[in-house]
Amino acid sequence: GNSEIDVVLQNSKLLVFVEAKLGSDISVRTTHDPSRNQIVRNIDCLLDHANEHTPLFLMLVRDAAEGRAYTQLISRYRYDPAALVGELPHHGTEIVKSIAERLAIVRWKDLLAPTIKKSVEDDEVTLAVKEELRTRVQSELE
């Protein structure tokens, strides 16, 4: 089945897939392949689309608590790239290892804190968007 990638960033050299979570955790099973978690499924899709681009995968999350499945899996794959290679045997070992070594968790508050501060140049729409972002991540920004 088709995967829905939350954010895709691409330039002439990079292809970045981002899985964004505000309050929820990742799915440890995907609908069309119950043996794979959401991170592996998204990385598989990333590799299918990377072509000549350098593939990167990031998690954009509210928190990086140790109890979160995404925190545990990202840590596992970063420190044991062979674990990710084992989950994606149909892709080249070296490219999967390179993704594993660059996996990252980015917290909403670290990304948005500088962005959502009010500015004298903000128009009404920009202020409304910033207020919505502030409301959604408030507990993490304080």
Coordinates of N, CA and C in Angstrom, one line a residue:
G1 N 0.8 -1.2 0.0 CA 0.0 0.0 0.0 C 0.9 1.2 0.0
N2 N 0.3 2.4 -0.3 CA 1.0 3.6 -0.3 C 1.2 4.1 1.1
S3 N 2.4 4.7 1.3 CA 2.8 5.3 2.5 C 2.6 6.8 2.4
E4 N 2.2 7.4 3.5 CA 2.0 8.9 3.5 C 3.2 9.5 4.2
I5 N 4.1 10.1 3.5 CA 5.2 10.8 4.1 C 4.8 12.2 4.5
D6 N 5.1 12.5 5.8 CA 4.6 13.8 6.3 C 5.3 15.0 5.7
V7 N 6.6 14.9 5.6 CA 7.4 16.1 5.0 C 8.5 15.5 4.1
V8 N 8.5 16.0 2.9 CA 9.6 15.6 2.0 C 10.4 16.9 1.6
L9 N 11.7 16.9 1.8 CA 12.5 18.0 1.4 C 13.5 17.5 0.4
Q10 N 13.7 18.2 -0.7 CA 14.6 17.7 -1.8 C 15.3 18.9 -2.4
N11 N 16.6 18.7 -2.7 CA 17.3 19.6 -3.5 C 18.2 18.8 -4.5
S12 N 19.1 19.4 -5.1 CA 19.9 18.6 -6.1 C 20.7 17.5 -5.6
K13 N 21.0 17.5 -4.3 CA 21.8 16.5 -3.7 C 21.1 15.6 -2.6
L14 N 20.1 16.1 -1.9 CA 19.5 15.4 -0.8 C 18.0 15.1 -1.1
L15 N 17.6 14.0 -0.5 CA 16.2 13.7 -0.4 C 16.0 13.3 1.1
V16 N 15.1 14.1 1.8 CA 14.9 14.0 3.2 C 13.4 13.6 3.4
F17 N 13.2 12.5 4.1 CA 11.8 12.2 4.5 C 11.7 12.4 6.0
V18 N 10.7 13.1 6.4 CA 10.4 13.4 7.8 C 9.1 12.8 8.3
E19 N 9.2 12.1 9.4 CA 7.9 11.6 10.0 C 7.7 12.5 11.2
A20 N 6.6 13.2 11.2 CA 6.2 14.1 12.2 C 5.2 13.6 13.2
K21 N 5.5 13.7 14.5 CA 4.6 13.3 15.5 C 4.4 14.4 16.5
L22 N 3.2 14.7 16.9 CA 3.0 15.7 18.0 C 2.8 15.0 19.3
G23 N 1.8 14.2 19.4 CA 1.6 13.5 20.7 C 1.7 12.0 20.6
S24 N 1.5 11.4 19.4 CA 1.5 10.0 19.2 C 2.9 9.4 19.0
D25 N 3.0 8.1 19.1 CA 4.2 7.4 18.8 C 4.1 6.8 17.4
I26 N 5.1 6.1 16.9 CA 5.0 5.5 15.6 C 4.2 4.2 15.7
S27 N 3.8 3.7 14.5 CA 3.1 2.4 14.5 C 4.2 1.4 14.5
V28 N 4.1 0.4 15.3 CA 5.1 -0.7 15.4 C 4.8 -1.7 14.3
R29 N 3.6 -1.7 13.7 CA 3.2 -2.5 12.6 C 2.6 -1.6 11.6
T30 N 2.9 -1.9 10.3 CA 2.2 -1.1 9.2 C 1.0 -2.0 8.7
T31 N 0.1 -1.3 8.1 CA -1.2 -1.9 7.7 C -0.9 -3.0 6.7
H32 N 0.0 -2.7 5.7 CA 0.2 -3.7 4.6 C 1.4 -4.6 4.8
D33 N 2.1 -4.4 5.9 CA 3.2 -5.3 6.3 C 3.4 -5.3 7.8
P34 N 2.6 -6.1 8.5 CA 2.6 -6.1 9.9 C 4.0 -6.4 10.6
S35 N 4.9 -6.9 9.8 CA 6.2 -7.3 10.4 C 7.2 -6.1 10.5
R36 N 6.8 -5.0 9.8 CA 7.7 -3.8 9.8 C 7.0 -2.6 10.6
N37 N 7.9 -1.8 11.2 CA 7.5 -0.6 11.9 C 7.4 0.5 10.9
Q38 N 6.8 1.6 11.3 CA 6.7 2.8 10.5 C 8.0 3.4 10.0
I39 N 9.0 3.4 10.9 CA 10.3 3.9 10.5 C 10.9 3.1 9.4
V40 N 10.9 1.8 9.5 CA 11.4 1.0 8.4 C 10.7 1.2 7.1
R41 N 9.3 1.2 7.2 CA 8.5 1.4 6.0 C 8.9 2.7 5.3
N42 N 9.0 3.8 6.1 CA 9.3 5.1 5.5 C 10.7 5.1 4.9
I43 N 11.7 4.5 5.6 CA 13.0 4.4 5.0 C 13.0 3.6 3.7
D44 N 12.3 2.5 3.7 CA 12.1 1.7 2.5 C 11.6 2.6 1.3
C45 N 10.6 3.4 1.6 CA 10.1 4.3 0.6 C 11.1 5.3 0.2
L46 N 11.8 5.9 1.2 CA 12.9 6.8 0.9 C 13.9 6.3 -0.1
L47 N 14.4 5.0 0.2 CA 15.3 4.4 -0.7 C 14.8 4.1 -2.1
D48 N 13.5 3.8 -2.1 CA 12.9 3.6 -3.5 C 12.9 4.8 -4.3
H49 N 12.9 6.0 -3.7 CA 12.7 7.3 -4.4 C 14.0 8.1 -4.5
A50 N 15.1 7.7 -3.8 CA 16.3 8.5 -3.7 C 17.0 8.6 -5.0
N51 N 17.1 7.6 -5.8 CA 17.8 7.7 -7.1 C 19.2 8.2 -6.8
E52 N 19.6 9.3 -7.4 CA 21.0 9.8 -7.2 C 21.1 10.7 -6.0
H53 N 20.1 11.0 -5.3 CA 20.1 11.8 -4.1 C 20.6 11.1 -2.9
T54 N 21.2 11.8 -2.0 CA 21.6 11.2 -0.7 C 20.4 11.2 0.2
P55 N 20.0 10.0 0.7 CA 18.8 9.9 1.5 C 19.0 10.1 2.9
L56 N 18.1 10.9 3.6 CA 18.1 11.1 5.0 C 16.7 11.0 5.6
F57 N 16.7 10.4 6.8 CA 15.4 10.3 7.5 C 15.5 10.9 8.9
L58 N 14.4 11.7 9.2 CA 14.4 12.4 10.5 C 13.0 12.1 11.1
M59 N 13.0 12.2 12.4 CA 11.7 12.2 13.2 C 11.6 13.6 13.8
L60 N 10.4 14.2 13.6 CA 10.1 15.5 14.1 C 9.1 15.2 15.2
V61 N 9.4 15.4 16.5 CA 8.6 14.9 17.6 C 8.4 15.9 18.7
R62 N 7.5 15.7 19.5 CA 7.2 16.5 20.7 C 8.3 16.3 21.7
D63 N 8.6 15.0 22.0 CA 9.6 14.7 23.0 C 10.4 13.5 22.6
A64 N 11.5 13.3 23.2 CA 12.3 12.1 22.8 C 12.5 11.2 24.1
A65 N 11.4 11.0 24.8 CA 11.4 10.2 26.0 C 11.8 8.8 25.6
E66 N 12.5 8.2 26.5 CA 13.0 6.8 26.3 C 11.9 5.8 26.2
G67 N 10.7 6.1 26.6 CA 9.6 5.2 26.5 C 8.9 5.2 25.1
R68 N 9.3 6.1 24.3 CA 8.7 6.2 23.0 C 9.4 5.1 22.1
A69 N 8.6 4.5 21.3 CA 9.1 3.5 20.3 C 10.1 4.1 19.3
Y70 N 9.7 5.3 18.9 CA 10.6 6.0 17.9 C 12.0 6.3 18.5
T71 N 12.0 6.7 19.8 CA 13.3 6.9 20.4 C 14.1 5.7 20.5
Q72 N 13.5 4.6 20.9 CA 14.2 3.3 21.1 C 14.7 2.8 19.7
L73 N 13.8 2.9 18.7 CA 14.2 2.3 17.4 C 15.3 3.2 16.7
I74 N 15.2 4.5 16.8 CA 16.2 5.4 16.2 C 17.5 5.1 16.9
S75 N 17.5 5.0 18.2 CA 18.8 4.7 18.9 C 19.3 3.4 18.5
R76 N 18.5 2.4 18.4 CA 18.9 1.0 18.1 C 19.6 1.0 16.7
Y77 N 18.9 1.6 15.7 CA 19.4 1.6 14.3 C 20.7 2.5 14.2
R78 N 20.8 3.6 15.0 CA 22.0 4.4 14.9 C 23.2 3.7 15.4
Y79 N 23.0 3.0 16.6 CA 24.1 2.3 17.2 C 24.4 0.9 16.7
D80 N 23.4 0.4 16.0 CA 23.6 -1.0 15.4 C 23.0 -0.9 14.0
P81 N 23.7 -0.3 13.1 CA 23.2 -0.2 11.7 C 22.8 -1.5 11.1
A82 N 23.5 -2.6 11.5 CA 23.2 -3.9 11.0 C 21.7 -4.3 11.3
A83 N 21.1 -3.8 12.4 CA 19.7 -4.1 12.7 C 18.8 -3.5 11.6
L84 N 19.1 -2.3 11.1 CA 18.3 -1.7 10.0 C 18.6 -2.4 8.7
V85 N 19.9 -2.8 8.5 CA 20.2 -3.6 7.3 C 19.4 -4.9 7.2
G86 N 19.3 -5.5 8.4 CA 18.5 -6.8 8.5 C 17.1 -6.6 8.2
E87 N 16.5 -5.4 8.4 CA 15.1 -5.1 8.1 C 14.9 -4.7 6.7
L88 N 15.9 -4.3 6.0 CA 15.8 -3.9 4.6 C 16.8 -4.7 3.7
P89 N 16.7 -6.0 3.7 CA 17.7 -6.8 3.0 C 17.7 -6.6 1.5
H90 N 16.6 -6.0 0.9 CA 16.5 -5.9 -0.5 C 17.2 -4.5 -1.0
H91 N 17.7 -3.8 -0.1 CA 18.5 -2.6 -0.4 C 20.0 -2.8 -0.1
G92 N 20.8 -2.0 -0.7 CA 22.3 -2.2 -0.5 C 22.7 -1.9 0.9
T93 N 23.6 -2.8 1.4 CA 24.0 -2.7 2.8 C 24.6 -1.3 3.1
E94 N 25.5 -0.8 2.3 CA 26.2 0.5 2.5 C 25.2 1.7 2.6
I95 N 24.2 1.7 1.7 CA 23.3 2.9 1.7 C 22.4 2.8 2.9
V96 N 22.0 1.6 3.3 CA 21.2 1.5 4.5 C 22.0 1.8 5.8
K97 N 23.2 1.4 5.8 CA 24.1 1.8 7.0 C 24.3 3.3 7.0
S98 N 24.4 3.9 5.9 CA 24.6 5.4 5.9 C 23.4 6.1 6.4
I99 N 22.2 5.6 6.1 CA 21.0 6.2 6.6 C 20.9 6.0 8.1
A100 N 21.2 4.8 8.6 CA 21.2 4.5 10.0 C 22.1 5.4 10.8
E101 N 23.3 5.6 10.3 CA 24.3 6.5 11.0 C 23.9 7.9 11.1
R102 N 23.0 8.4 10.2 CA 22.6 9.8 10.1 C 21.1 10.0 10.7
L103 N 20.5 8.9 11.2 CA 19.1 9.1 11.7 C 19.2 10.2 12.8
A104 N 18.1 10.9 12.9 CA 18.0 12.0 13.9 C 16.6 12.2 14.4
I105 N 16.5 12.6 15.6 CA 15.3 13.1 16.2 C 15.4 14.6 16.4
V106 N 14.4 15.3 15.9 CA 14.4 16.8 16.1 C 13.1 17.0 16.8
R107 N 13.2 17.8 17.9 CA 12.0 18.2 18.7 C 11.4 19.4 18.1
W108 N 10.0 19.4 18.1 CA 9.3 20.6 17.7 C 9.8 21.9 18.3
K109 N 10.0 21.8 19.6 CA 10.4 23.1 20.3 C 11.7 23.6 19.8
D110 N 12.6 22.7 19.5 CA 13.9 23.2 19.0 C 13.8 23.8 17.6
L111 N 12.9 23.2 16.8 CA 12.7 23.7 15.4 C 11.9 25.0 15.4
L112 N 10.9 25.1 16.3 CA 9.9 26.2 16.2 C 10.1 27.3 17.2
A113 N 10.9 27.1 18.2 CA 11.0 28.2 19.2 C 11.5 29.5 18.6
P114 N 12.5 29.5 17.8 CA 12.9 30.8 17.2 C 11.9 31.3 16.2
T115 N 11.2 30.4 15.5 CA 10.2 30.8 14.5 C 8.9 31.4 15.0
I116 N 8.5 30.9 16.1 CA 7.1 31.4 16.5 C 7.1 32.6 17.5
K117 N 8.2 33.2 17.6 CA 8.2 34.4 18.4 C 7.6 35.5 17.6
K118 N 6.9 36.4 18.2 CA 6.2 37.5 17.5 C 7.2 38.5 17.0
S119 N 6.9 39.0 15.8 CA 7.8 40.0 15.2 C 6.9 41.2 14.8
V120 N 7.5 42.4 14.8 CA 6.7 43.5 14.4 C 6.3 43.5 12.9
E121 N 7.0 42.6 12.1 CA 6.6 42.5 10.7 C 5.5 41.5 10.4
D122 N 5.1 40.8 11.4 CA 4.1 39.7 11.2 C 2.7 40.4 10.9
D123 N 2.1 39.8 9.8 CA 0.7 40.2 9.5 C -0.2 39.3 10.3
E124 N -1.5 39.6 10.1 CA -2.6 38.9 10.8 C -2.5 37.4 10.6
V125 N -2.3 36.9 9.4 CA -2.3 35.5 9.1 C -1.0 34.8 9.7
T126 N 0.1 35.5 9.6 CA 1.3 34.9 10.2 C 1.2 34.8 11.7
L127 N 0.6 35.8 12.4 CA 0.3 35.8 13.8 C -0.6 34.6 14.2
A128 N -1.6 34.4 13.4 CA -2.6 33.3 13.6 C -1.9 31.9 13.5
V129 N -1.0 31.8 12.5 CA -0.3 30.5 12.3 C 0.7 30.3 13.5
K130 N 1.4 31.4 13.9 CA 2.3 31.3 15.0 C 1.5 30.9 16.3
E131 N 0.4 31.5 16.5 CA -0.4 31.2 17.7 C -0.9 29.8 17.7
E132 N -1.3 29.3 16.6 CA -1.6 27.8 16.5 C -0.5 26.9 16.8
L133 N 0.7 27.2 16.2 CA 1.9 26.4 16.5 C 2.2 26.5 18.0
R134 N 2.2 27.7 18.6 CA 2.5 27.9 20.0 C 1.5 27.1 20.8
T135 N 0.2 27.1 20.5 CA -0.7 26.3 21.3 C -0.4 24.8 21.2
R136 N -0.1 24.3 20.0 CA 0.1 22.9 19.9 C 1.4 22.4 20.6
V137 N 2.4 23.2 20.7 CA 3.6 22.8 21.4 C 3.9 23.5 22.6
Q138 N 3.0 24.2 23.2 CA 3.2 25.1 24.4 C 3.9 24.4 25.5
S139 N 3.5 23.2 25.9 CA 4.1 22.6 27.0 C 5.6 22.3 26.8
E140 N 6.0 22.1 25.6 CA 7.4 21.9 25.3 C 8.2 23.1 25.2
L141 N 7.6 24.3 25.0 CA 8.3 25.5 24.8 C 8.6 26.2 26.1
E142 N 7.9 25.9 27.1 CA 8.1 26.5 28.4 C 9.3 26.0 29.2

